[in-house]
Short mmCIF file of C-alpha atoms in Angstrom, two decimals:
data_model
loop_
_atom_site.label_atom_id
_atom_site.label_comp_id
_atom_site.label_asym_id
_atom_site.label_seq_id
_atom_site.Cartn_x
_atom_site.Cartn_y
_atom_site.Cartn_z
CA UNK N 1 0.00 0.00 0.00
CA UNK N 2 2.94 2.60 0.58
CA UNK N 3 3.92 1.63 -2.62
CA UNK N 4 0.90 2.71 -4.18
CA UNK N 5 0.71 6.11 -1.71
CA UNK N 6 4.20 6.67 -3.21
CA UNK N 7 3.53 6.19 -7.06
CA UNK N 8 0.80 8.24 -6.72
CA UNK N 9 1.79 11.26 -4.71
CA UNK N 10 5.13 11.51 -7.09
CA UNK N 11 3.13 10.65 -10.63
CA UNK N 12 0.69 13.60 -9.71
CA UNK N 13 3.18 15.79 -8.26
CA UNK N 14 5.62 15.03 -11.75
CA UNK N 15 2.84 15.31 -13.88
CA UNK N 16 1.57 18.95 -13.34
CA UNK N 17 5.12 20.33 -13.44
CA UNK N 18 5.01 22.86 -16.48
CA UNK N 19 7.27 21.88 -19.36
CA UNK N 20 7.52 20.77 -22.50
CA UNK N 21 4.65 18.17 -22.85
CA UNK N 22 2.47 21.14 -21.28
CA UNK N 23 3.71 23.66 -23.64
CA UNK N 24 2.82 21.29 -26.86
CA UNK N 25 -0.49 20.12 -25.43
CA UNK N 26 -1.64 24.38 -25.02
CA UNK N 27 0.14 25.26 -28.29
CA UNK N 28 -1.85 22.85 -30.40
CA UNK N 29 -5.25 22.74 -28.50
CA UNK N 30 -5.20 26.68 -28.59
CA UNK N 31 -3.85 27.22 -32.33
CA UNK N 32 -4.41 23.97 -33.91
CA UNK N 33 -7.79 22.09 -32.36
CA UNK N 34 -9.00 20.39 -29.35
CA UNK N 35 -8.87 16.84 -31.36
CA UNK N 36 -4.93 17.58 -31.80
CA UNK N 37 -4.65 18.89 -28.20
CA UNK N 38 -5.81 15.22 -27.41
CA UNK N 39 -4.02 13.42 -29.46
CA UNK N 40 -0.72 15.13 -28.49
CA UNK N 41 -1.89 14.18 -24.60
CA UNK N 42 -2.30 10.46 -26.17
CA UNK N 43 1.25 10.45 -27.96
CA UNK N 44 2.90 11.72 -24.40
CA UNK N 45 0.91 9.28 -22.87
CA UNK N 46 2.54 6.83 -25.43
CA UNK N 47 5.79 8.45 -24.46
CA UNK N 48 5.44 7.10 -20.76
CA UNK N 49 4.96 3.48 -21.91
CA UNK N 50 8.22 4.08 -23.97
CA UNK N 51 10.49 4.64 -20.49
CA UNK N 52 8.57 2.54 -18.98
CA UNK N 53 9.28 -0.38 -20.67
CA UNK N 54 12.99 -0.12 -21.14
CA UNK N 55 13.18 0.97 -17.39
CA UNK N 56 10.73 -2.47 -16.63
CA UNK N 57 13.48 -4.54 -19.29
CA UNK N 58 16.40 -2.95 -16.64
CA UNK N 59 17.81 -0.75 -19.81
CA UNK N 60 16.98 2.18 -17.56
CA UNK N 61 19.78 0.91 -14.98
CA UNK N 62 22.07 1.33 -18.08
CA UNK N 63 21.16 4.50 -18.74
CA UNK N 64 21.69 5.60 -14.70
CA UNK N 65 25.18 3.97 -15.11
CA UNK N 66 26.05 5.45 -18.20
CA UNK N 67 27.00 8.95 -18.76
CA UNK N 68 27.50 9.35 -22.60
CA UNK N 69 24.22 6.98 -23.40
CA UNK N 70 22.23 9.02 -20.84
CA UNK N 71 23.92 12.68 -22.56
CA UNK N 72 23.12 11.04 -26.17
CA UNK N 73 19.33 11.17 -25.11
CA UNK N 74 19.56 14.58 -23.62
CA UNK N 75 20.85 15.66 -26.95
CA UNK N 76 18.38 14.04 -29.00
CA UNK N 77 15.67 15.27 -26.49
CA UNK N 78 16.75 18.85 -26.81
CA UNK N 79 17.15 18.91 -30.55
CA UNK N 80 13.87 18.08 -30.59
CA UNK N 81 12.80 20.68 -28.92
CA UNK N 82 15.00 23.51 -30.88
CA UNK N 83 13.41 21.59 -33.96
CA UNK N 84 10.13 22.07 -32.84
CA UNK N 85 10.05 26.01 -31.45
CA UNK N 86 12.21 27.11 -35.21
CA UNK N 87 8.98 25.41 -36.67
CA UNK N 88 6.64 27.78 -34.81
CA UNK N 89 8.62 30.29 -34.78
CA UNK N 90 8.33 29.98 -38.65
CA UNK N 91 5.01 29.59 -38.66
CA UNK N 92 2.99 32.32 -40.51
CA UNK N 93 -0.56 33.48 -39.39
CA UNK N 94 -3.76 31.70 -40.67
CA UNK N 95 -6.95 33.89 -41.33
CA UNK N 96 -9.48 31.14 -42.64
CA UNK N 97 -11.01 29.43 -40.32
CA UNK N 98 -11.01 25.82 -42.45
CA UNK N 99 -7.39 25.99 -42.59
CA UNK N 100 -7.61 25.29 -38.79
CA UNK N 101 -10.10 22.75 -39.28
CA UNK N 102 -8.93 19.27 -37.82
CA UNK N 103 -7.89 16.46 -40.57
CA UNK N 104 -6.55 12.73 -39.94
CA UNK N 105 -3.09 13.90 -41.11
CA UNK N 106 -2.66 16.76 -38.29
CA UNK N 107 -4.22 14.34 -35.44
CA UNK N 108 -1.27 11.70 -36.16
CA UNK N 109 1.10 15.02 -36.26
CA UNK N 110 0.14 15.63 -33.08
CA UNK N 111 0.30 12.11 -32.02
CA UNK N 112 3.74 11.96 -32.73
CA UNK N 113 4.98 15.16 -31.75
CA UNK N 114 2.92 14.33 -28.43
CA UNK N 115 5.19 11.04 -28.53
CA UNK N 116 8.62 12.08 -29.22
CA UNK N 117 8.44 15.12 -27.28
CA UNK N 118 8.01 13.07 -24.17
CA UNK N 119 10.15 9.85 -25.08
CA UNK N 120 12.93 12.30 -26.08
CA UNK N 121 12.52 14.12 -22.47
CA UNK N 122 15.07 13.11 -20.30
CA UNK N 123 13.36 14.38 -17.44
CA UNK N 124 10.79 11.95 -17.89
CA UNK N 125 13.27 9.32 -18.12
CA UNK N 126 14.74 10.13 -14.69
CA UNK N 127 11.49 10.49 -13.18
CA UNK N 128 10.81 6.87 -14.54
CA UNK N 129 13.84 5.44 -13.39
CA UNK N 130 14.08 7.30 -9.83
CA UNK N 131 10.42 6.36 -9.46
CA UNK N 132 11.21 2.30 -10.17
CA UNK N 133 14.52 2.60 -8.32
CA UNK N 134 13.82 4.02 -5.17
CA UNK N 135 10.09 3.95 -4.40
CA UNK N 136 9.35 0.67 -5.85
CA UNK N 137 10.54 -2.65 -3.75
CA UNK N 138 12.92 -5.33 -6.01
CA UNK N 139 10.22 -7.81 -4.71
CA UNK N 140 7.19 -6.18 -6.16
CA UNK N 141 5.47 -8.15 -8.87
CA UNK N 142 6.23 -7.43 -11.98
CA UNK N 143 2.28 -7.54 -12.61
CA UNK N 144 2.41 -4.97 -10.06
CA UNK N 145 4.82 -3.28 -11.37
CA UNK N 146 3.17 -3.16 -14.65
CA UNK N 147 -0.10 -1.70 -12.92
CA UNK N 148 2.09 0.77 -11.61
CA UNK N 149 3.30 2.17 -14.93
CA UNK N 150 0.13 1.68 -16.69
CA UNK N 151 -1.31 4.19 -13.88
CA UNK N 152 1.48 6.63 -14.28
CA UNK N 153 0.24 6.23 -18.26
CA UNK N 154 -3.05 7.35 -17.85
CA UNK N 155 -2.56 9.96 -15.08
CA UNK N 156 -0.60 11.90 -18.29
CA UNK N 157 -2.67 11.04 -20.72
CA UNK N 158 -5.77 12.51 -18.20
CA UNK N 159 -4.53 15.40 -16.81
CA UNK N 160 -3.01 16.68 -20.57
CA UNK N 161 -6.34 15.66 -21.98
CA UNK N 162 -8.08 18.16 -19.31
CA UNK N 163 -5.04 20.67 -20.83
CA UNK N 164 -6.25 20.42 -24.08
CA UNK N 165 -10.02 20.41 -23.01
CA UNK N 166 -9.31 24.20 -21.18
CA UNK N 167 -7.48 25.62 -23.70
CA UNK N 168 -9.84 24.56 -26.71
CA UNK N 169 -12.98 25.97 -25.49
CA UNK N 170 -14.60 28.20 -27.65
CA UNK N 171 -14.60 31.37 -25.51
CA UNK N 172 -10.33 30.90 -24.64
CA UNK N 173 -9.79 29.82 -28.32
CA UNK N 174 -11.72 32.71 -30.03
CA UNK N 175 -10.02 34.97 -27.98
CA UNK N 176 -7.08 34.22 -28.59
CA UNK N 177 -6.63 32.62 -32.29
CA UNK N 178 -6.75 36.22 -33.03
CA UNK N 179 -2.80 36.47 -31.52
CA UNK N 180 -2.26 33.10 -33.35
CA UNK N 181 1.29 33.99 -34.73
CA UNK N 182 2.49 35.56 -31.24
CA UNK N 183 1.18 32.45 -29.31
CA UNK N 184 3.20 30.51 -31.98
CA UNK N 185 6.34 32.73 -31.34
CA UNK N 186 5.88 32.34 -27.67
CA UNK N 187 5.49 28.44 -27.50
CA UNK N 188 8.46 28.50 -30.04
CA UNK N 189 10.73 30.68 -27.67
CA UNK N 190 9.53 28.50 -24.99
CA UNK N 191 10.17 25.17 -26.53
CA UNK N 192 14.14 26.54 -27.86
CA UNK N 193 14.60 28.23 -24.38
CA UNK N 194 13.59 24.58 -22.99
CA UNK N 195 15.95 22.55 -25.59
CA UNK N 196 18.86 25.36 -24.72
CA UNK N 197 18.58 24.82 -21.03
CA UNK N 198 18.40 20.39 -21.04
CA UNK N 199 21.79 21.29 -23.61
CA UNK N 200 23.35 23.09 -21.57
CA UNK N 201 22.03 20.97 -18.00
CA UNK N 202 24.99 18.53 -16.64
#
């Protein structure tokens, strides 16, 4: 049971920390649509399986040990990020409504972005691995263990999905699709000021 009080208490704690998964879930409910906004919060939630699993399959213990795999991924992770803030930042303004409109194409954008933004994160990863390390028994189940990530899975998929349900409504979106190309270059700065910063971490 203090296993359970543990997962929790950190998940929801790690969760609602601003960063990179909550600037891409605001960016594309607000500018793109509230279907992308949820599939982004699906593709992070996709994201947490991805640590997950290596950290269940004991990879994450190689990553703890080593230095230059564990930098590799912080690299990856922030290029990612620089890539993703130029593209807004080069993003020009859209006046017609149907360009906004949502399509199958822009829904698996966003699931992927949603995806690779988190599995690239290398904060998630130590989260992950911290979590399994030092809150979570060598005894426990691996069924348990399982349950444990699955929960930590849908706790990010939920609360980005109540991101994305916020900053779609109609009144918020109306009122601000107008400033659709400064929200852009303000996600954008955020996103390369984010990717500078996990460079530049040690």
């Amino acid at each position: 049971m203090s296993e359970w009080i543990a997962v929790i208490s950190i998940t929801l704690l790690a969760v609602i920390s601003p960063g990179a998964d909550f600037a891409l879930v605001t960016r594309n409910s607000l500018i793109l649509s509230k279907r992308a906004g949820l599939f982004t919060a699906m593709g992070i939630g996709l994201g947490v399986l991805v640590h997950l699993s290596y950290t269940l399959l004991g990879v994450g213990l190689l990553l703890q040990q080593s230095t230059w795999l564990f930098n590799l991924l912080k690299l990856a992770g922030a290029a990612y990020l620089i890539y993703l803030g130029i593209g807004m930042l080069r993003s020009k303004a859209v006046d017609t409504p149907a360009a906004a409109s949502p399509t199958p194409a822009s829904s698996l954008v966003a699931l992927r972005g949603g995806l690779l933004t988190n599995a690239l994160n290398p904060k998630t990863s130590v989260f992950i691995i911290s979590l399994f390390m030092q809150a979570i028994q060598p005894g426990t189940p691996t069924t348990t263990q399982i349950a444990y990530g699955a929960f930590i899975a849908l706790v990010h998929v939920g609360w980005f999905s109540l991101v994305a349900l916020c900053f779609s409504a109609g009144s918020v979106r109306r009122r601000l699709l107008s400033a659709r190309q400064w929200i852009d270059r303000l996600f954008g700065g955020l996103l390369i000021g984010l990717g500078a910063l996990l460079a530049a971490s040690h």
